[in-house]
Amino acid sequence: MLLKAVVYATLAYLLIPLVVIVLFSFNAEQSFSFPINGYSLRWYALIFEDPQLGQALVKSLMIATATAIVTLVLGTAASLAWLRLGRIGRSVLEILCITPIALPGLFLGVSLLVLAAQLGVRLSTVTIVVSHVVLSVPMLMIAMRARLALFDRTLEEASRDLGASQIGTFRRVTLPLIAPTLISCAILSFALSFDEFVVTSFVAGTETTLPMYIWSMMRRTVTPLINSVSTLALLFSIAVMAIGFLVGRFKRASALSERASS
């Protein structure tokens, strides 16, 4: 009973602030005070009247898409390398993947900023994408590790024994088995990149993403417009992760049905 109470209290602690943000996004007045005297959609209408907000949204979508694609490619290559490494090599790769996640975002952002300055790289959209990939690939590898631990290498060996080339074995055997997890992780990296703020603030230069634009709005004044933008961003992130979950579930169901039919 006590354990359930702790779980419910933790969920309430996490969800109540989100509920408050969504609730005040419909506030007809500019003030943040209970009780709410009226509800209105005017703050959502103002979103579409702000061209700078639209540009920041498009920029975030572009960065998140590029991050997801690069993460998918690098994650696939790293997953194949993990399968073929020995115990020591796998341990080293796992440590390298855990390190960026364990480091605070502030430390990682400063490190990437110093690296870009030392290399003479101008801060731009490219540096943002690179920093987001640095954050996303380790998370993909940790998620893939659980899937790859159950991967049967004899399936690849059987495919090669039957005359398939290395590329054919990858396309027909390896990739279909790891594709659901890869796709789900790529969609998750899209959501993480879309919401990332701390590291982005160090490597963005003059570029403005949606989280940075929301932060700049909060520095000027706090209105329900910020709540409405945050609510839409929250709904978009939830939708992206839900799509990833459904795609992964559909792929697994298809694979199970094909095995059962064969």
PDB file of C-alpha atoms in Angstrom:
ATOM      1  CA  MET A   1       0.000   0.000   0.000  1.00  0.00           C
ATOM      2  CA  LEU A   2       2.817   2.387   0.855  1.00  0.00           C
ATOM      3  CA  LEU A   3       4.569   1.598  -2.413  1.00  0.00           C
ATOM      4  CA  LYS A   4       1.425   2.436  -4.401  1.00  0.00           C
ATOM      5  CA  ALA A   5       1.099   5.721  -2.530  1.00  0.00           C
ATOM      6  CA  VAL A   6       4.701   6.618  -3.393  1.00  0.00           C
ATOM      7  CA  VAL A   7       4.111   5.773  -7.049  1.00  0.00           C
ATOM      8  CA  TYR A   8       0.931   7.844  -7.211  1.00  0.00           C
ATOM      9  CA  ALA A   9       2.620  10.758  -5.433  1.00  0.00           C
ATOM     10  CA  THR A  10       5.529  10.635  -7.885  1.00  0.00           C
ATOM     11  CA  LEU A  11       3.174  10.601 -10.877  1.00  0.00           C
ATOM     12  CA  ALA A  12       1.220  13.511  -9.439  1.00  0.00           C
ATOM     13  CA  TYR A  13       4.444  15.454  -8.849  1.00  0.00           C
ATOM     14  CA  LEU A  14       5.385  14.944 -12.510  1.00  0.00           C
ATOM     15  CA  LEU A  15       1.998  15.485 -14.132  1.00  0.00           C
ATOM     16  CA  ILE A  16       0.375  18.288 -12.109  1.00  0.00           C
ATOM     17  CA  PRO A  17       2.748  21.004 -13.473  1.00  0.00           C
ATOM     18  CA  LEU A  18       1.917  19.862 -17.022  1.00  0.00           C
ATOM     19  CA  VAL A  19      -1.797  20.011 -16.265  1.00  0.00           C
ATOM     20  CA  VAL A  20      -1.415  23.545 -14.889  1.00  0.00           C
ATOM     21  CA  ILE A  21       0.459  24.651 -18.017  1.00  0.00           C
ATOM     22  CA  VAL A  22      -2.255  23.270 -20.289  1.00  0.00           C
ATOM     23  CA  LEU A  23      -5.032  24.735 -18.128  1.00  0.00           C
ATOM     24  CA  PHE A  24      -3.642  28.277 -18.152  1.00  0.00           C
ATOM     25  CA  SER A  25      -3.096  28.127 -21.921  1.00  0.00           C
ATOM     26  CA  PHE A  26      -6.889  28.533 -22.187  1.00  0.00           C
ATOM     27  CA  ASN A  27      -7.041  31.420 -19.716  1.00  0.00           C
ATOM     28  CA  ALA A  28      -8.905  34.385 -21.163  1.00  0.00           C
ATOM     29  CA  GLU A  29      -6.952  36.815 -18.996  1.00  0.00           C
ATOM     30  CA  GLN A  30      -3.244  37.549 -18.968  1.00  0.00           C
ATOM     31  CA  SER A  31      -2.817  36.909 -15.259  1.00  0.00           C
ATOM     32  CA  PHE A  32      -1.900  33.569 -13.699  1.00  0.00           C
ATOM     33  CA  SER A  33      -4.253  33.298 -10.750  1.00  0.00           C
ATOM     34  CA  PHE A  34      -6.906  30.938  -9.506  1.00  0.00           C
ATOM     35  CA  PRO A  35      -9.756  30.724 -10.019  1.00  0.00           C
ATOM     36  CA  ILE A  36      -9.723  31.201 -13.792  1.00  0.00           C
ATOM     37  CA  ASN A  37     -12.487  33.649 -14.657  1.00  0.00           C
ATOM     38  CA  GLY A  38     -12.859  32.663 -18.303  1.00  0.00           C
ATOM     39  CA  TYR A  39     -11.507  30.457 -21.038  1.00  0.00           C
ATOM     40  CA  SER A  40     -10.426  31.460 -24.523  1.00  0.00           C
ATOM     41  CA  LEU A  41      -8.450  30.221 -27.534  1.00  0.00           C
ATOM     42  CA  ARG A  42      -7.012  33.663 -28.296  1.00  0.00           C
ATOM     43  CA  TRP A  43      -3.524  32.711 -27.140  1.00  0.00           C
ATOM     44  CA  TYR A  44      -3.464  29.852 -29.623  1.00  0.00           C
ATOM     45  CA  ALA A  45      -4.598  32.246 -32.346  1.00  0.00           C
ATOM     46  CA  LEU A  46      -1.681  34.558 -31.525  1.00  0.00           C
ATOM     47  CA  ILE A  47       0.779  31.740 -32.219  1.00  0.00           C
ATOM     48  CA  PHE A  48      -0.040  31.817 -35.922  1.00  0.00           C
ATOM     49  CA  GLU A  49       0.334  35.600 -36.022  1.00  0.00           C
ATOM     50  CA  ASP A  50       3.982  35.555 -34.892  1.00  0.00           C
ATOM     51  CA  PRO A  51       6.340  35.005 -37.885  1.00  0.00           C
ATOM     52  CA  GLN A  52       9.412  34.624 -35.667  1.00  0.00           C
ATOM     53  CA  LEU A  53       7.708  31.823 -33.779  1.00  0.00           C
ATOM     54  CA  GLY A  54       6.938  30.087 -37.069  1.00  0.00           C
ATOM     55  CA  GLN A  55      10.574  30.376 -38.147  1.00  0.00           C
ATOM     56  CA  ALA A  56      11.749  28.933 -34.829  1.00  0.00           C
ATOM     57  CA  LEU A  57       9.303  26.041 -35.201  1.00  0.00           C
ATOM     58  CA  VAL A  58      10.492  25.267 -38.730  1.00  0.00           C
ATOM     59  CA  LYS A  59      14.110  25.436 -37.570  1.00  0.00           C
ATOM     60  CA  SER A  60      13.419  22.990 -34.731  1.00  0.00           C
ATOM     61  CA  LEU A  61      11.659  20.591 -37.101  1.00  0.00           C
ATOM     62  CA  MET A  62      14.569  20.708 -39.556  1.00  0.00           C
ATOM     63  CA  ILE A  63      17.134  20.112 -36.809  1.00  0.00           C
ATOM     64  CA  ALA A  64      15.120  17.290 -35.255  1.00  0.00           C
ATOM     65  CA  THR A  65      14.662  15.588 -38.635  1.00  0.00           C
ATOM     66  CA  ALA A  66      18.367  15.827 -39.464  1.00  0.00           C
ATOM     67  CA  THR A  67      19.245  14.548 -35.991  1.00  0.00           C
ATOM     68  CA  ALA A  68      16.927  11.564 -36.355  1.00  0.00           C
ATOM     69  CA  ILE A  69      18.367  10.632 -39.767  1.00  0.00           C
ATOM     70  CA  VAL A  70      22.012  10.932 -38.698  1.00  0.00           C
ATOM     71  CA  THR A  71      21.288   9.106 -35.446  1.00  0.00           C
ATOM     72  CA  LEU A  72      19.598   6.297 -37.373  1.00  0.00           C
ATOM     73  CA  VAL A  73      22.579   5.866 -39.716  1.00  0.00           C
ATOM     74  CA  LEU A  74      25.230   6.076 -37.008  1.00  0.00           C
ATOM     75  CA  GLY A  75      23.162   3.942 -34.642  1.00  0.00           C
ATOM     76  CA  THR A  76      22.820   1.215 -37.258  1.00  0.00           C
ATOM     77  CA  ALA A  77      26.559   1.197 -37.895  1.00  0.00           C
ATOM     78  CA  ALA A  78      27.365   1.224 -34.173  1.00  0.00           C
ATOM     79  CA  SER A  79      24.894  -1.602 -33.555  1.00  0.00           C
ATOM     80  CA  LEU A  80      26.532  -3.772 -36.217  1.00  0.00           C
ATOM     81  CA  ALA A  81      29.939  -2.981 -34.733  1.00  0.00           C
ATOM     82  CA  TRP A  82      28.695  -3.915 -31.253  1.00  0.00           C
ATOM     83  CA  LEU A  83      27.537  -7.295 -32.555  1.00  0.00           C
ATOM     84  CA  ARG A  84      30.979  -8.087 -33.940  1.00  0.00           C
ATOM     85  CA  LEU A  85      33.109  -6.844 -31.063  1.00  0.00           C
ATOM     86  CA  GLY A  86      34.486  -8.985 -28.272  1.00  0.00           C
ATOM     87  CA  ARG A  87      33.722  -8.559 -24.610  1.00  0.00           C
ATOM     88  CA  ILE A  88      36.357  -5.860 -24.071  1.00  0.00           C
ATOM     89  CA  GLY A  89      35.350  -3.951 -27.182  1.00  0.00           C
ATOM     90  CA  ARG A  90      31.702  -4.024 -26.178  1.00  0.00           C
ATOM     91  CA  SER A  91      32.535  -2.771 -22.698  1.00  0.00           C
ATOM     92  CA  VAL A  92      34.554   0.133 -24.119  1.00  0.00           C
ATOM     93  CA  LEU A  93      31.747   1.057 -26.520  1.00  0.00           C
ATOM     94  CA  GLU A  94      29.181   0.915 -23.726  1.00  0.00           C
ATOM     95  CA  ILE A  95      31.306   3.181 -21.522  1.00  0.00           C
ATOM     96  CA  LEU A  96      31.651   5.672 -24.382  1.00  0.00           C
ATOM     97  CA  CYS A  97      27.875   5.634 -24.835  1.00  0.00           C
ATOM     98  CA  ILE A  98      27.086   6.108 -21.158  1.00  0.00           C
ATOM     99  CA  THR A  99      29.529   9.003 -20.675  1.00  0.00           C
ATOM    100  CA  PRO A 100      27.585  11.700 -22.633  1.00  0.00           C
ATOM    101  CA  ILE A 101      24.394  10.730 -20.813  1.00  0.00           C
ATOM    102  CA  ALA A 102      26.035  10.804 -17.380  1.00  0.00           C
ATOM    103  CA  LEU A 103      27.575  14.235 -17.975  1.00  0.00           C
ATOM    104  CA  PRO A 104      25.452  17.284 -17.077  1.00  0.00           C
ATOM    105  CA  GLY A 105      24.049  19.163 -20.052  1.00  0.00           C
ATOM    106  CA  LEU A 106      25.904  22.300 -18.931  1.00  0.00           C
ATOM    107  CA  PHE A 107      29.269  20.508 -19.026  1.00  0.00           C
ATOM    108  CA  LEU A 108      28.523  18.907 -22.393  1.00  0.00           C
ATOM    109  CA  GLY A 109      27.388  22.200 -23.912  1.00  0.00           C
ATOM    110  CA  VAL A 110      30.525  24.019 -22.743  1.00  0.00           C
ATOM    111  CA  SER A 111      32.701  21.174 -24.054  1.00  0.00           C
ATOM    112  CA  LEU A 112      31.097  21.287 -27.500  1.00  0.00           C
ATOM    113  CA  LEU A 113      31.380  25.084 -27.566  1.00  0.00           C
ATOM    114  CA  VAL A 114      35.095  24.944 -26.716  1.00  0.00           C
ATOM    115  CA  LEU A 115      35.640  22.221 -29.332  1.00  0.00           C
ATOM    116  CA  ALA A 116      33.933  24.301 -32.020  1.00  0.00           C
ATOM    117  CA  ALA A 117      36.018  27.336 -31.051  1.00  0.00           C
ATOM    118  CA  GLN A 118      39.263  25.342 -31.166  1.00  0.00           C
ATOM    119  CA  LEU A 119      38.408  23.934 -34.590  1.00  0.00           C
ATOM    120  CA  GLY A 120      37.331  27.335 -35.880  1.00  0.00           C
ATOM    121  CA  VAL A 121      33.824  26.091 -36.685  1.00  0.00           C
ATOM    122  CA  ARG A 122      31.158  28.766 -36.904  1.00  0.00           C
ATOM    123  CA  LEU A 123      28.175  28.139 -34.650  1.00  0.00           C
ATOM    124  CA  SER A 124      25.195  27.349 -36.849  1.00  0.00           C
ATOM    125  CA  THR A 125      22.511  24.781 -37.534  1.00  0.00           C
ATOM    126  CA  VAL A 126      25.225  22.208 -38.250  1.00  0.00           C
ATOM    127  CA  THR A 127      26.731  22.540 -34.770  1.00  0.00           C
ATOM    128  CA  ILE A 128      23.266  22.173 -33.250  1.00  0.00           C
ATOM    129  CA  VAL A 129      22.645  18.967 -35.194  1.00  0.00           C
ATOM    130  CA  VAL A 130      26.055  17.592 -34.212  1.00  0.00           C
ATOM    131  CA  SER A 131      25.430  18.325 -30.533  1.00  0.00           C
ATOM    132  CA  HIS A 132      22.011  16.685 -30.678  1.00  0.00           C
ATOM    133  CA  VAL A 133      23.495  13.618 -32.361  1.00  0.00           C
ATOM    134  CA  VAL A 134      26.052  13.403 -29.553  1.00  0.00           C
ATOM    135  CA  LEU A 135      23.118  13.247 -27.138  1.00  0.00           C
ATOM    136  CA  SER A 136      20.934  10.911 -29.203  1.00  0.00           C
ATOM    137  CA  VAL A 137      23.326   8.191 -30.389  1.00  0.00           C
ATOM    138  CA  PRO A 138      24.252   6.997 -26.859  1.00  0.00           C
ATOM    139  CA  MET A 139      20.580   6.713 -25.960  1.00  0.00           C
ATOM    140  CA  LEU A 140      19.954   4.729 -29.131  1.00  0.00           C
ATOM    141  CA  MET A 141      22.863   2.419 -28.350  1.00  0.00           C
ATOM    142  CA  ILE A 142      21.649   1.765 -24.815  1.00  0.00           C
ATOM    143  CA  ALA A 143      18.198   0.896 -26.137  1.00  0.00           C
ATOM    144  CA  MET A 144      19.718  -1.266 -28.888  1.00  0.00           C
ATOM    145  CA  ARG A 145      21.923  -3.128 -26.426  1.00  0.00           C
ATOM    146  CA  ALA A 146      18.894  -4.861 -24.916  1.00  0.00           C
ATOM    147  CA  ARG A 147      17.751  -5.908 -28.400  1.00  0.00           C
ATOM    148  CA  LEU A 148      21.186  -6.978 -29.619  1.00  0.00           C
ATOM    149  CA  ALA A 149      21.823  -9.068 -26.523  1.00  0.00           C
ATOM    150  CA  LEU A 150      19.129 -11.447 -27.833  1.00  0.00           C
ATOM    151  CA  PHE A 151      20.338 -11.347 -31.445  1.00  0.00           C
ATOM    152  CA  ASP A 152      21.270 -14.770 -32.826  1.00  0.00           C
ATOM    153  CA  ARG A 153      24.431 -14.491 -34.932  1.00  0.00           C
ATOM    154  CA  THR A 154      23.834 -17.968 -36.353  1.00  0.00           C
ATOM    155  CA  LEU A 155      21.053 -16.482 -38.499  1.00  0.00           C
ATOM    156  CA  GLU A 156      23.638 -14.380 -40.336  1.00  0.00           C
ATOM    157  CA  GLU A 157      25.971 -17.363 -40.626  1.00  0.00           C
ATOM    158  CA  ALA A 158      23.168 -19.495 -42.060  1.00  0.00           C
ATOM    159  CA  SER A 159      22.375 -16.798 -44.607  1.00  0.00           C
ATOM    160  CA  ARG A 160      26.023 -16.638 -45.708  1.00  0.00           C
ATOM    161  CA  ASP A 161      26.231 -20.434 -45.900  1.00  0.00           C
ATOM    162  CA  LEU A 162      23.219 -20.422 -48.208  1.00  0.00           C
ATOM    163  CA  GLY A 163      25.052 -18.139 -50.634  1.00  0.00           C
ATOM    164  CA  ALA A 164      23.839 -14.680 -49.644  1.00  0.00           C
ATOM    165  CA  SER A 165      26.315 -11.838 -49.855  1.00  0.00           C
ATOM    166  CA  GLN A 166      27.240  -9.708 -46.865  1.00  0.00           C
ATOM    167  CA  ILE A 167      25.000  -6.892 -48.089  1.00  0.00           C
ATOM    168  CA  GLY A 168      22.192  -9.330 -48.840  1.00  0.00           C
ATOM    169  CA  THR A 169      22.481 -10.846 -45.369  1.00  0.00           C
ATOM    170  CA  PHE A 170      22.294  -7.388 -43.817  1.00  0.00           C
ATOM    171  CA  ARG A 171      19.293  -6.384 -45.930  1.00  0.00           C
ATOM    172  CA  ARG A 172      17.292  -9.597 -45.584  1.00  0.00           C
ATOM    173  CA  VAL A 173      18.269 -10.895 -42.130  1.00  0.00           C
ATOM    174  CA  THR A 174      19.977  -8.381 -39.849  1.00  0.00           C
ATOM    175  CA  LEU A 175      18.111  -5.186 -40.702  1.00  0.00           C
ATOM    176  CA  PRO A 176      14.559  -6.616 -40.427  1.00  0.00           C
ATOM    177  CA  LEU A 177      15.383  -7.953 -36.964  1.00  0.00           C
ATOM    178  CA  ILE A 178      16.744  -4.688 -35.568  1.00  0.00           C
ATOM    179  CA  ALA A 179      14.627  -2.269 -37.645  1.00  0.00           C
ATOM    180  CA  PRO A 180      11.726  -1.874 -35.133  1.00  0.00           C
ATOM    181  CA  THR A 181      14.067  -0.823 -32.340  1.00  0.00           C
ATOM    182  CA  LEU A 182      16.077   1.428 -34.658  1.00  0.00           C
ATOM    183  CA  ILE A 183      12.979   3.206 -35.934  1.00  0.00           C
ATOM    184  CA  SER A 184      11.586   3.672 -32.438  1.00  0.00           C
ATOM    185  CA  CYS A 185      14.905   5.088 -31.215  1.00  0.00           C
ATOM    186  CA  ALA A 186      15.164   7.416 -34.221  1.00  0.00           C
ATOM    187  CA  ILE A 187      11.699   8.808 -33.484  1.00  0.00           C
ATOM    188  CA  LEU A 188      12.678   9.208 -29.830  1.00  0.00           C
ATOM    189  CA  SER A 189      15.812  11.101 -30.898  1.00  0.00           C
ATOM    190  CA  PHE A 190      13.565  13.356 -32.994  1.00  0.00           C
ATOM    191  CA  ALA A 191      11.500  14.168 -29.895  1.00  0.00           C
ATOM    192  CA  LEU A 192      14.596  14.732 -27.750  1.00  0.00           C
ATOM    193  CA  SER A 193      16.145  17.040 -30.346  1.00  0.00           C
ATOM    194  CA  PHE A 194      12.919  18.987 -30.762  1.00  0.00           C
ATOM    195  CA  ASP A 195      12.801  19.771 -27.024  1.00  0.00           C
ATOM    196  CA  GLU A 196      16.527  20.188 -26.305  1.00  0.00           C
ATOM    197  CA  PHE A 197      17.475  23.548 -24.797  1.00  0.00           C
ATOM    198  CA  VAL A 198      20.518  23.426 -22.488  1.00  0.00           C
ATOM    199  CA  VAL A 199      23.120  22.138 -24.951  1.00  0.00           C
ATOM    200  CA  THR A 200      21.511  24.034 -27.841  1.00  0.00           C
ATOM    201  CA  SER A 201      21.922  27.368 -26.058  1.00  0.00           C
ATOM    202  CA  PHE A 202      25.722  26.929 -26.135  1.00  0.00           C
ATOM    203  CA  VAL A 203      26.150  25.862 -29.774  1.00  0.00           C
ATOM    204  CA  ALA A 204      23.318  27.723 -31.543  1.00  0.00           C
ATOM    205  CA  GLY A 205      25.123  30.990 -32.258  1.00  0.00           C
ATOM    206  CA  THR A 206      22.565  33.268 -33.884  1.00  0.00           C
ATOM    207  CA  GLU A 207      20.137  30.446 -34.672  1.00  0.00           C
ATOM    208  CA  THR A 208      16.881  30.236 -32.720  1.00  0.00           C
ATOM    209  CA  THR A 209      15.023  27.008 -32.059  1.00  0.00           C
ATOM    210  CA  LEU A 210      11.558  26.724 -30.561  1.00  0.00           C
ATOM    211  CA  PRO A 211      12.731  26.055 -26.960  1.00  0.00           C
ATOM    212  CA  MET A 212      15.121  29.002 -27.181  1.00  0.00           C
ATOM    213  CA  TYR A 213      12.351  31.240 -28.533  1.00  0.00           C
ATOM    214  CA  ILE A 214      10.083  30.229 -25.662  1.00  0.00           C
ATOM    215  CA  TRP A 215      12.880  31.063 -23.233  1.00  0.00           C
ATOM    216  CA  SER A 216      13.349  34.486 -24.833  1.00  0.00           C
ATOM    217  CA  MET A 217       9.601  35.117 -24.494  1.00  0.00           C
ATOM    218  CA  MET A 218       9.749  34.261 -20.799  1.00  0.00           C
ATOM    219  CA  ARG A 219      12.609  36.713 -20.265  1.00  0.00           C
ATOM    220  CA  ARG A 220      10.479  39.567 -21.673  1.00  0.00           C
ATOM    221  CA  THR A 221       7.114  38.758 -20.117  1.00  0.00           C
ATOM    222  CA  VAL A 222       5.127  35.757 -18.981  1.00  0.00           C
ATOM    223  CA  THR A 223       1.716  35.377 -20.609  1.00  0.00           C
ATOM    224  CA  PRO A 224      -0.570  32.440 -21.409  1.00  0.00           C
ATOM    225  CA  LEU A 225       0.907  32.611 -24.922  1.00  0.00           C
ATOM    226  CA  ILE A 226       3.936  30.776 -23.530  1.00  0.00           C
ATOM    227  CA  ASN A 227       1.615  28.149 -22.078  1.00  0.00           C
ATOM    228  CA  SER A 228      -0.121  27.657 -25.403  1.00  0.00           C
ATOM    229  CA  VAL A 229       3.186  27.253 -27.259  1.00  0.00           C
ATOM    230  CA  SER A 230       4.431  24.846 -24.601  1.00  0.00           C
ATOM    231  CA  THR A 231       1.195  22.863 -24.791  1.00  0.00           C
ATOM    232  CA  LEU A 232       1.477  22.448 -28.548  1.00  0.00           C
ATOM    233  CA  ALA A 233       5.126  21.424 -28.221  1.00  0.00           C
ATOM    234  CA  LEU A 234       4.161  18.914 -25.526  1.00  0.00           C
ATOM    235  CA  LEU A 235       1.387  17.442 -27.661  1.00  0.00           C
ATOM    236  CA  PHE A 236       3.715  17.205 -30.639  1.00  0.00           C
ATOM    237  CA  SER A 237       6.374  15.382 -28.611  1.00  0.00           C
ATOM    238  CA  ILE A 238       3.794  12.963 -27.221  1.00  0.00           C
ATOM    239  CA  ALA A 239       2.478  12.315 -30.731  1.00  0.00           C
ATOM    240  CA  VAL A 240       5.969  11.614 -32.059  1.00  0.00           C
ATOM    241  CA  MET A 241       6.731   9.149 -29.266  1.00  0.00           C
ATOM    242  CA  ALA A 242       3.326   7.506 -29.696  1.00  0.00           C
ATOM    243  CA  ILE A 243       4.027   7.036 -33.396  1.00  0.00           C
ATOM    244  CA  GLY A 244       7.364   5.456 -32.533  1.00  0.00           C
ATOM    245  CA  PHE A 245       5.673   3.082 -30.094  1.00  0.00           C
ATOM    246  CA  LEU A 246       3.008   2.103 -32.625  1.00  0.00           C
ATOM    247  CA  VAL A 247       5.553   1.577 -35.400  1.00  0.00           C
ATOM    248  CA  GLY A 248       7.665  -0.650 -33.181  1.00  0.00           C
ATOM    249  CA  ARG A 249       4.641  -2.609 -32.044  1.00  0.00           C
ATOM    250  CA  PHE A 250       3.396  -3.034 -35.618  1.00  0.00           C
ATOM    251  CA  LYS A 251       6.804  -4.238 -36.788  1.00  0.00           C
ATOM    252  CA  ARG A 252       7.042  -6.774 -33.984  1.00  0.00           C
ATOM    253  CA  ALA A 253       3.507  -8.026 -34.660  1.00  0.00           C
ATOM    254  CA  SER A 254       4.313  -8.395 -38.371  1.00  0.00           C
ATOM    255  CA  ALA A 255       7.500 -10.301 -37.600  1.00  0.00           C
ATOM    256  CA  LEU A 256       5.674 -12.650 -35.232  1.00  0.00           C
ATOM    257  CA  SER A 257       2.913 -13.299 -37.757  1.00  0.00           C
ATOM    258  CA  GLU A 258       5.444 -14.072 -40.486  1.00  0.00           C
ATOM    259  CA  ARG A 259       7.236 -16.537 -38.213  1.00  0.00           C
ATOM    260  CA  ALA A 260       3.959 -18.179 -37.265  1.00  0.00           C
ATOM    261  CA  SER A 261       2.873 -18.514 -40.895  1.00  0.00           C
ATOM    262  CA  SER A 262       6.209 -19.978 -41.936  1.00  0.00           C
TER     263      SER A 262
END
